[in-house]
Short mmCIF file of C-alpha atoms in Angstrom, two decimals:
data_model
loop_
_atom_site.label_atom_id
_atom_site.label_comp_id
_atom_site.label_asym_id
_atom_site.label_seq_id
_atom_site.Cartn_x
_atom_site.Cartn_y
_atom_site.Cartn_z
CA PHE A 224 9.49 -19.82 32.03
CA TYR A 225 11.27 -22.06 29.49
CA ILE A 226 8.12 -24.17 28.92
CA PHE A 227 6.02 -21.01 28.54
CA THR A 228 8.48 -19.57 25.96
CA VAL A 229 8.48 -22.82 23.97
CA GLN A 230 4.67 -22.89 23.97
CA VAL A 231 4.44 -19.27 22.78
CA PHE A 232 7.02 -19.89 20.04
CA ARG A 233 5.19 -23.04 18.95
CA LEU A 234 1.89 -21.15 18.79
CA TRP A 235 3.51 -18.29 16.81
CA LEU A 236 4.99 -20.84 14.38
CA LEU A 237 1.56 -22.36 13.74
CA LEU A 238 0.02 -18.90 13.23
CA PHE A 239 2.82 -18.04 10.82
CA PHE A 240 2.09 -21.28 8.95
CA ILE A 241 -1.57 -20.20 8.54
CA ALA A 242 -0.44 -16.84 7.10
CA LEU A 243 2.12 -18.56 4.83
CA ILE A 244 -0.49 -20.94 3.35
CA HIS A 245 -2.73 -17.91 2.71
CA GLU A 246 0.02 -16.21 0.66
CA LEU A 247 0.99 -19.44 -1.12
CA PHE A 248 -2.58 -19.64 -2.45
CA HIS A 249 -2.09 -16.15 -3.91
CA LEU A 250 1.23 -17.31 -5.35
CA PHE A 251 -0.35 -20.39 -6.95
CA ALA A 252 -3.03 -18.19 -8.60
CA CYS A 253 -0.28 -15.85 -9.89
CA LEU A 254 1.64 -18.78 -11.38
CA LEU A 255 -1.58 -20.05 -12.95
CA PHE A 256 -2.11 -16.73 -14.77
CA LYS A 257 1.64 -16.17 -15.36
CA VAL A 258 1.60 -12.99 -13.26
CA GLU A 259 5.05 -11.82 -12.19
CA VAL A 260 5.68 -11.82 -8.43
CA GLU A 261 8.14 -9.27 -7.05
CA LYS A 262 8.78 -10.72 -3.57
CA LEU A 263 7.38 -12.63 -0.60
CA GLU A 264 7.79 -10.33 2.40
CA ILE A 265 7.82 -11.53 6.03
CA LEU A 266 6.14 -9.05 8.39
CA PRO A 267 5.99 -9.15 12.23
CA PHE A 268 2.30 -10.17 12.03
CA GLY A 269 2.28 -12.27 8.87
CA VAL A 270 3.47 -12.68 5.28
CA SER A 271 2.84 -10.43 2.28
CA LEU A 272 3.12 -11.22 -1.44
CA GLN A 273 4.11 -8.29 -3.68
CA ILE A 274 2.90 -8.48 -7.30
CA ASN A 275 4.59 -6.64 -10.20
CA ASN A 276 2.46 -4.25 -12.31
CA GLN A 277 -0.68 -5.13 -10.39
CA GLU A 278 -2.81 -2.58 -12.24
CA ALA A 279 -1.91 -4.21 -15.58
CA ILE A 280 -3.68 -7.44 -14.61
CA SER A 281 -7.22 -7.86 -15.95
CA SER A 282 -10.09 -7.39 -13.48
CA ILE A 283 -11.16 -11.06 -13.63
CA LYS A 284 -7.62 -12.28 -12.91
CA GLN A 285 -7.26 -9.80 -10.03
CA ILE A 286 -10.51 -11.04 -8.46
CA ILE A 287 -9.43 -14.72 -8.72
CA ILE A 288 -5.89 -14.04 -7.43
CA TYR A 289 -7.15 -12.16 -4.36
CA LEU A 290 -10.01 -14.59 -3.71
CA ALA A 291 -7.46 -17.42 -3.61
CA GLY A 292 -6.08 -16.18 -0.26
CA PRO A 293 -9.33 -16.48 1.74
CA MET A 294 -9.95 -19.87 0.08
CA SER A 295 -6.86 -21.16 1.96
CA MET A 296 -9.10 -21.25 5.03
CA ILE A 297 -10.38 -24.66 3.84
CA VAL A 298 -6.85 -26.17 3.73
CA ASN A 299 -6.04 -24.66 7.13
CA VAL A 300 -9.16 -26.29 8.63
CA ILE A 301 -7.96 -29.69 7.31
CA TRP A 302 -4.43 -29.57 8.80
CA ILE A 303 -5.58 -28.02 12.10
CA ASN A 304 -8.14 -30.82 12.53
CA LEU A 305 -5.52 -33.40 11.53
CA LEU A 306 -3.07 -32.17 14.19
CA PHE A 307 -5.82 -32.27 16.80
CA SER A 308 -7.00 -35.78 15.82
CA LYS A 309 -3.39 -37.03 16.12
CA SER A 310 -3.09 -35.36 19.56
CA ILE A 311 -0.19 -33.18 18.34
CA ILE A 312 -2.03 -30.08 19.62
CA ASN A 313 -4.32 -29.79 22.63
CA GLU A 314 -7.92 -28.55 22.70
CA PHE A 315 -6.93 -24.98 23.67
CA THR A 316 -4.50 -24.70 20.73
CA PHE A 317 -7.07 -26.26 18.38
CA ASP A 318 -9.76 -23.74 19.41
CA TYR A 319 -7.30 -20.85 19.20
CA LEU A 320 -5.99 -21.80 15.73
CA SER A 321 -9.53 -22.40 14.43
CA HIS A 322 -10.55 -18.95 15.69
CA ILE A 323 -7.45 -17.28 14.18
CA ASN A 324 -8.01 -19.06 10.86
CA LYS A 325 -11.59 -17.70 10.62
CA LEU A 326 -10.52 -14.27 11.84
CA MET A 327 -7.69 -14.05 9.30
CA CYS A 328 -10.01 -15.07 6.48
CA PHE A 329 -12.76 -12.57 7.28
CA ALA A 330 -10.35 -9.76 8.27
CA ASN A 331 -8.63 -10.10 4.87
CA LEU A 332 -12.00 -9.61 3.19
CA LEU A 333 -12.37 -6.11 4.69
CA ILE A 334 -12.40 -3.41 2.02
CA ILE A 335 -9.26 -1.72 3.34
CA PHE A 336 -6.12 -1.26 1.22
CA PRO A 337 -3.99 -3.42 0.82
CA LEU A 338 -6.19 -6.30 2.07
CA ASP A 339 -7.70 -8.89 -0.28
CA GLY A 340 -11.20 -7.47 0.15
CA TYR A 341 -10.10 -4.11 -1.25
CA MET A 342 -8.49 -5.70 -4.32
CA ILE A 343 -11.56 -7.91 -4.96
CA PHE A 344 -13.91 -4.94 -4.52
CA LYS A 345 -11.87 -2.75 -6.91
CA GLY A 346 -11.66 -5.59 -9.45
CA ILE A 347 -15.46 -6.03 -9.40
CA LEU A 348 -16.00 -2.26 -9.80
CA GLN A 349 -13.67 -2.21 -12.82
CA LEU A 350 -15.99 -4.65 -14.57
CA PHE A 351 -18.80 -2.09 -14.50
CA ILE A 352 -17.25 1.39 -14.31
CA PRO A 353 -14.09 3.06 -15.76
CA TYR A 354 -10.79 2.42 -13.98
CA LYS A 355 -10.36 5.98 -12.65
CA LYS A 356 -13.82 5.99 -11.05
CA ALA A 357 -13.32 2.45 -9.66
CA LEU A 358 -10.01 3.52 -8.10
CA LYS A 359 -11.57 6.63 -6.55
CA VAL A 360 -14.62 4.78 -5.15
CA SER A 361 -12.40 1.98 -3.78
CA MET A 362 -10.12 4.51 -2.10
CA ILE A 363 -13.03 6.34 -0.44
CA VAL A 364 -14.59 3.07 0.79
CA SER A 365 -11.16 1.97 2.08
CA LEU A 366 -10.75 5.18 4.12
CA ILE A 367 -14.28 4.86 5.58
CA MET A 368 -13.70 1.19 6.47
CA PHE A 369 -10.32 2.03 8.02
CA PHE A 370 -11.96 4.73 10.17
CA LEU A 371 -14.53 2.15 11.37
CA PHE A 372 -11.67 -0.31 12.00
CA VAL A 373 -9.92 2.29 14.21
CA LEU A 374 -13.15 2.80 16.19
CA TYR A 375 -13.41 -0.97 16.66
CA ASN A 376 -9.82 -1.05 17.90
CA PHE A 377 -10.75 1.06 20.90
CA ILE A 378 -12.43 -2.13 22.10
CA SER A 379 -10.00 -4.70 20.67
CA PHE A 380 -6.58 -3.01 20.61
CA GLN A 381 -4.38 -4.00 17.65
CA PRO A 382 -1.72 -1.23 17.40
CA MET A 383 0.68 -2.85 14.91
CA ILE A 384 -2.02 -3.70 12.36
CA THR A 385 -3.68 -0.29 12.81
CA ILE A 386 -0.40 1.60 12.24
CA PHE A 387 0.45 -0.58 9.22
CA LEU A 388 -2.98 0.02 7.63
CA PHE A 389 -2.81 3.75 8.43
CA LEU A 390 0.55 4.11 6.63
CA GLU A 391 -0.79 2.09 3.69
CA GLN A 392 -3.84 4.39 3.38
CA ILE A 393 -1.58 7.49 3.21
CA LYS A 394 0.70 5.85 0.64
CA HIS A 395 -2.25 4.70 -1.49
CA VAL A 396 -3.89 8.15 -1.54
CA LYS A 397 -0.54 9.72 -2.52
CA ASP A 398 -0.13 7.17 -5.34
CA TYR A 399 -3.61 7.85 -6.80
CA LYS A 400 -2.43 9.99 -9.77
CA LYS A 401 0.55 7.76 -10.47
CA LEU A 402 -1.61 4.61 -10.49
CA TYR A 403 -3.99 6.17 -13.01
CA GLN A 404 -1.12 7.42 -15.22
CA ASP A 405 0.51 3.97 -15.15
CA PHE A 406 -2.83 2.40 -16.07
CA LEU A 407 -3.20 4.72 -19.09
CA ILE A 408 0.38 4.05 -20.25
CA ARG A 409 -0.06 0.27 -20.03
CA LYS A 410 -3.44 0.45 -21.75
CA THR A 411 -1.91 2.44 -24.63
CA LYS A 412 0.97 -0.04 -24.97
CA ARG A 413 -1.46 -2.98 -25.18
CA LYS A 414 -3.29 -1.50 -28.15
CA LYS A 415 -2.42 -3.14 -31.47
CA GLU A 416 -1.00 -1.03 -34.25
CA ARG A 417 -3.63 0.05 -36.76
CA LYS A 418 -3.27 1.06 -40.41
CA TYR A 419 -5.04 4.23 -41.42
CA LYS A 420 -6.12 5.15 -44.91
CA VAL A 421 -5.33 8.75 -45.87
CA ILE A 422 -8.30 10.54 -47.43
CA ASN A 423 -7.75 13.85 -49.24
#
């Protein structure tokens, strides 16, 4: 039992390390663009980076910041292979970590709030359509994708992630008006003062 517990803890630690590297890539991108980070939150199934005034960041910067996370997959492949080549992990652990690394990368690219895929998708939309419309379209796509994710979970049961995403969808829909109001306020504040000539 002791050996089994140690093995499970060791595996969890490695999985946590994969998630941490993912968020550190986001953090590095934030530091690069001088974007203020609120906190780094540890969740039961991973790590989450909270960004201050997210809607105030330009679309291009948002896309790069949220693309940085999935790019961490490359670094994870390097250290997982290194551990295996040095015989620090066995073949089963290597295969499992490689699978989880790919799964985490592609799962994060799903267009479901608050995953990276949603943020990237919304950022791309903002380049072509007004913010309000981009927010609405992103929200609708997120709800559809979440519904499909729930259907998938009847086959592969993931209750914690499903509940977390469900609560996030509700919160995001409730915040719709507030997000748009905040966007308008910040946009107004960014405008430079102009001098007007009075004509009789």
